[in-house]
Short mmCIF file of C-alpha atoms in Angstrom, two decimals:
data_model
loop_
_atom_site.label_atom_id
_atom_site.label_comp_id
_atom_site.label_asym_id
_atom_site.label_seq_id
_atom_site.Cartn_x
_atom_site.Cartn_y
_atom_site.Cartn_z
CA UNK A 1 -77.57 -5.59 -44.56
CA UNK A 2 -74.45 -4.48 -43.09
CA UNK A 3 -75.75 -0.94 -42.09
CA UNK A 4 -74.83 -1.41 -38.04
CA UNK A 5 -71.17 -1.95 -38.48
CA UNK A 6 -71.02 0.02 -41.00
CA UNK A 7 -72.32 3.22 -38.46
CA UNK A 8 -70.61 2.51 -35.72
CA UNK A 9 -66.87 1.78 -38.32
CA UNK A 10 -67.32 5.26 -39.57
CA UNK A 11 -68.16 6.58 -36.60
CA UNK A 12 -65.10 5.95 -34.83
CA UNK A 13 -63.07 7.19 -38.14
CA UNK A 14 -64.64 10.28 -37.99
CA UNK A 15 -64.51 11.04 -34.19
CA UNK A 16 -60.92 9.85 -34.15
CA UNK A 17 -59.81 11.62 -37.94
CA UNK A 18 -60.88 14.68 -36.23
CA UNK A 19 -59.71 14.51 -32.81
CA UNK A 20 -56.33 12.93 -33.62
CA UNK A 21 -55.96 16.02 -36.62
CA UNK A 22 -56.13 18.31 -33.65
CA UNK A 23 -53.59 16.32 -31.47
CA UNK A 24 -50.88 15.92 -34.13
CA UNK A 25 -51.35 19.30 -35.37
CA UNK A 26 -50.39 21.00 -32.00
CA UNK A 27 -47.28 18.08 -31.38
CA UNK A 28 -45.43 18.81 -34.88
CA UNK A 29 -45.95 22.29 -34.47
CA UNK A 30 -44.33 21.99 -30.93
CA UNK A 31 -41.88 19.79 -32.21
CA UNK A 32 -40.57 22.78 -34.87
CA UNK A 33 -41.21 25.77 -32.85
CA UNK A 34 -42.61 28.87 -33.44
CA UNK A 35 -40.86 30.33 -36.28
CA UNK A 36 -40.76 26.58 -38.51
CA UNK A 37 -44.21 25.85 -37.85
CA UNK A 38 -45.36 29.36 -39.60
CA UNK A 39 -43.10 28.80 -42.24
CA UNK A 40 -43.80 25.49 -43.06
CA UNK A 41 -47.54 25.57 -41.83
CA UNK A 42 -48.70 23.67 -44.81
CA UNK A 43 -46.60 20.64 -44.38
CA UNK A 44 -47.50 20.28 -40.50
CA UNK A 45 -50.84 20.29 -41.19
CA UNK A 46 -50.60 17.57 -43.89
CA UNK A 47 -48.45 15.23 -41.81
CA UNK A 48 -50.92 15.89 -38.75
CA UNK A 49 -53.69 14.77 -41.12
CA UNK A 50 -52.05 11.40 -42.73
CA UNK A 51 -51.06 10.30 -39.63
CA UNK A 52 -54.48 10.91 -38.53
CA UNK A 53 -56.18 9.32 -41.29
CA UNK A 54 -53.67 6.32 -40.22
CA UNK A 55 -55.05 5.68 -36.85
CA UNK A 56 -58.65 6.56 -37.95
CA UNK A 57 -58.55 4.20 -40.61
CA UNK A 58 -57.29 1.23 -38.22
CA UNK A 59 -60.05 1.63 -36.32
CA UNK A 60 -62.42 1.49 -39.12
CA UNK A 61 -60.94 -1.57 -40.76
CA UNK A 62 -62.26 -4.41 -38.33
CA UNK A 63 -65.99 -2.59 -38.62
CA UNK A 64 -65.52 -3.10 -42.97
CA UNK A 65 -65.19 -6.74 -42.13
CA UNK A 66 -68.08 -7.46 -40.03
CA UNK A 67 -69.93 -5.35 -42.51
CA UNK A 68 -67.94 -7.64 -45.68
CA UNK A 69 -69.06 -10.85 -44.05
CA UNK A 70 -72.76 -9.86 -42.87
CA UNK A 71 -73.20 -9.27 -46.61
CA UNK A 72 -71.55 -11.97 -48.35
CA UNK A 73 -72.91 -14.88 -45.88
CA UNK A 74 -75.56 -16.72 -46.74
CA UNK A 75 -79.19 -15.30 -45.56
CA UNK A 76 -79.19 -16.79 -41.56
CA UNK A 77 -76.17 -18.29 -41.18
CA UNK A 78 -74.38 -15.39 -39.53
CA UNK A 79 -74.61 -15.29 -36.03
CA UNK A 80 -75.89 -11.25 -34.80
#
């Protein structure tokens, strides 16, 4: 029980952990330039992948409940 949300939950982490890494990579290394983003490479790519892992995991969240409460209900009484 549970398997549908949970596909389509992780899903849309994944597709948006990956594509937001990308995005938020390239804007804090525009937002230090050049010579700061090669020196502190290693921090922008951390920050660009918690704040990633931020939006991906909002988007996940309401999919963990639907999967939560198909489990936990009582065998028919939730509505699919």
């Amino acid at each position: 029980k549970g398997w549908l949300p949970t596909f389509f939950g992780y899903s849309a982490q994944g597709a948006l952990k990956y594509g937001l890494y990308e995005v938020f990579k390239d804007q804090y290394a525009n937002m230090l330039g050049k010579d700061n983003f090669e020196k502190y490479k290693g921090l922008v790519w951390c920050a660009a992948s918690a704040s990633a892992e931020f939006f991906a995991d909002l988007a996940l969240c309401p999919f963990e409940m639907v999967k939560v409460k198909v489990q936990t209900a009582p065998h028919g009484t939730f509505p699919v």
